[in-house]
Amino acid sequence: MQFMLLFSRQGKLRLQKWYVPLSDKEKKKITRELVQTVLARKPKMCSFLEWRDLKIVYKRYASLYFCCAIEDQDNELITLEIIHRYVELLDKYFGSVCELDIIFNFEKAYFILDEFLLGGEVQETSKKNVLKAIEQADLLQEGFFSS
Amino acid sequence: MGSAEMCQDLATEVEKLLLQPSPYVRKKAILTAVHIIRKVPELSNVFLPSCSRLLHERHHGILLGTITLITELCKRSPAALRHFRKVVPQLVQMLRTLVTTGYSAEHSISGVSDPFLQVQILRLLRILGRNHEESSEAMNDLLAQVATNTDTSRNAGNAVLFETVLTIMDIRSAAGLRVLAINILGRFLLNSDKNIRYVALMSLLQLVQSDHSAVQRHRPTVVECLQETDASLSRRALELSLALVNSSNVRAMTRELQAFLESCAPDLRADCASGILLAADRFAPTKRWHIDTILHVLTTAGTYVRDDAVANLTQLIAGAQELHTYSVRRLYSALAEDISQQPLVQVAAWCIGEYGDLLLEGNCEETEPLQVEEEEVLALLEKVLQSHVSLPATRGYALTALMKLSTRLHGDKRIRQVVSIYGSCLDVELQQRAVEYNTLFRKYDHMRAAILEKMPLVERGSPQVGEEAKESKEVAKLSEAAPVPTEPQASKLLDLLDLLDGPSGDAQHPPPLDPSPGGALVHLLDLPCVPPPPAPIPNLKVFEREGVQLNLSFIRPPGTPALILITVTVTNSSGGDVTHFICQAAVPKSFQLQLQAPSGDTVSARGGLPITQLFRILNPNKAPLRLKLRLTYNHFGQPVQEIFEVNNLPVETWQ
């Protein structure tokens, strides 16, 4: 995977994770273009589109668009599964997640993403292990703050 | 996301971490190693030994990372590829266990156990099995098992199935397995989920070259997909349908495609129209069907048709002697209904001019009886001339048609009137023609009949020859031509000829008026000579960078002068492999470029197997060929992008 973006229906970026080195300017430009393209799609349309030389896989959950850019040889259907798995992880952690959870606890969302994907590849396929790692990190944090 | 230097520094650290007891640390270390290898491929040998050890792990996260690591290693180095072929049985076993063992709550998604791991293993198997008989055979059974046992009701299962299909198609699998794979894709096409249908159409498009007959069985489903509302799906379906047309199904397919043409989005219309015309060209069962099809395309999507369609159609009609009456009647009725579709109007005007007498007198069984009066015909052509939707070129056609009718029909007073009106028209082209025709009426009435006789058949793509013939005969026949006014006559004849010579007299530009007198008269009565056989064109080296070379070789098939086949060959004499090689080409607008699939995307170092790719370029206008190439590839681990124009193309490529 090259990058993952989360944005709302109004086009506000909630989360961005880049797995390729790009300058800030390029990132902004790509984000802007991609957000426009995806938001312009009608609801019944296919979840895959070709953009520049990448394949874009996107899925809409309530008011959030989850958008991933994959390379030519990657499997689009499994990317849809990756997006779904991430949403499930967020759901399990926050307990029935909504956009506000992600807005207010974005660093936790990033932690979860980092435990699930590394360098653009899936790191851990077991939901239990990912959540366990996050819980351990949380405990450490609490211990740090309370003492 | 470390830089190359950082990776080099930390590589040994990462390797040590790979041995740490905690699986949490190890899995992260593995993926870091993946990234390091992507950045700095030379460090691959640092991580090679640990891989085999890590494959014995049971932890899914570690396994996943390891498989990804091995995949990266194999992609970048053929030595690693050979080394890892040994683990194919182990991988096969791993996948088999995954597929057959029961449900494991934490790893499964809707009944498919760990689809992520399955997909990764399949990808690695694909890379290992490519071009390698032995490994492919070891995988055959397993692939069949996965293909048949995976539950397809949910997306996860379909994802695994899709990856399996891709793997089957890529390795040297048994024929039965390949047919199974294509059938799976066909089943995908029937799925109600749009995403799956999209994926299936994409893969079938790639496969249609290699397994044409198997894909043909799914033709009806593909044609149904044309009805999709989603633009990207219908576009894919259109491309695939066009690729599937062959001589046996051409009538049915064309009907479907024509129905599609009427209802599709504007941006797809141009592609659809040219696709139908091309298919009709290649597979037309009878001339009449061919003419009908082109006529239908012109009436529905006239404005989107390519420029040379007019030329092709006129040439076709001229060639079909027995169908003259039929064509002219059909064109007349079509024209009477609607004069706004320019290509249609042009062809119709030309036909009416040529075969006006057949229109009035001929009895044709194939269309309904049509009683046409002279006056109606003239009125229609005048309408075309006066209408403001007609392009200047169309009006030129109409004027010339009127002129030709003056010999075919009985009363030419009306025609003379019209022609003299246009003698003072603002458009230079029309004015010139009108003046010339006027002169023809007044001073050279005796020659009028001879000049305005019916056209002989001109071979396609021989306007070049026509010019040469005219030039060479000019000196010989100068004495025979009438003394003073050779200029206006010859120009008129050139005009008439140019109308037929579709390419050089492209409807959108005024035909060139070169003053080669006299010879043209003879040319009109002679048959055009056969173009000389083409001399072989020398190869051309167009690109060289660090040992990577690109050569072009050219073939001009003698039967189709507008076609040139270019074979691009990529060789690598350097010490590093070239991978992910993609070559794209751009040509000027009047050309048509078709790239076929390359033989591969990797050239190994020091004279490895070169990549070849075939370009088909159609040059109906005989314009100078210009070619711009864009190359992207990885060399010595660095991505390289080159864009350049090929400058020194030999003249024989386009003349």
PDB file of N, CA and C in Angstrom, chain B residues 28 39 447 487:
ATOM      1  N   LYS B  28       7.712  -7.100  13.785  1.00  0.00           N
ATOM      2  CA  LYS B  28       8.020  -5.742  13.348  1.00  0.00           C
ATOM      3  C   LYS B  28       9.366  -5.692  12.654  1.00  0.00           C
ATOM      4  N   LYS B  39      14.271  -0.335  -0.260  1.00  0.00           N
ATOM      5  CA  LYS B  39      15.100   0.850  -0.447  1.00  0.00           C
ATOM      6  C   LYS B  39      16.482   0.490  -0.969  1.00  0.00           C
ATOM      7  N   MET B 447     -16.402  19.450 -72.977  1.00  0.00           N
ATOM      8  CA  MET B 447     -15.577  18.547 -72.191  1.00  0.00           C
ATOM      9  C   MET B 447     -16.269  18.090 -70.920  1.00  0.00           C
ATOM     10  N   GLU B 487      -4.960  24.731 -66.559  1.00  0.00           N
ATOM     11  CA  GLU B 487      -4.993  24.992 -65.106  1.00  0.00           C
ATOM     12  C   GLU B 487      -6.346  24.689 -64.484  1.00  0.00           C
TER      13      GLU B 487
END
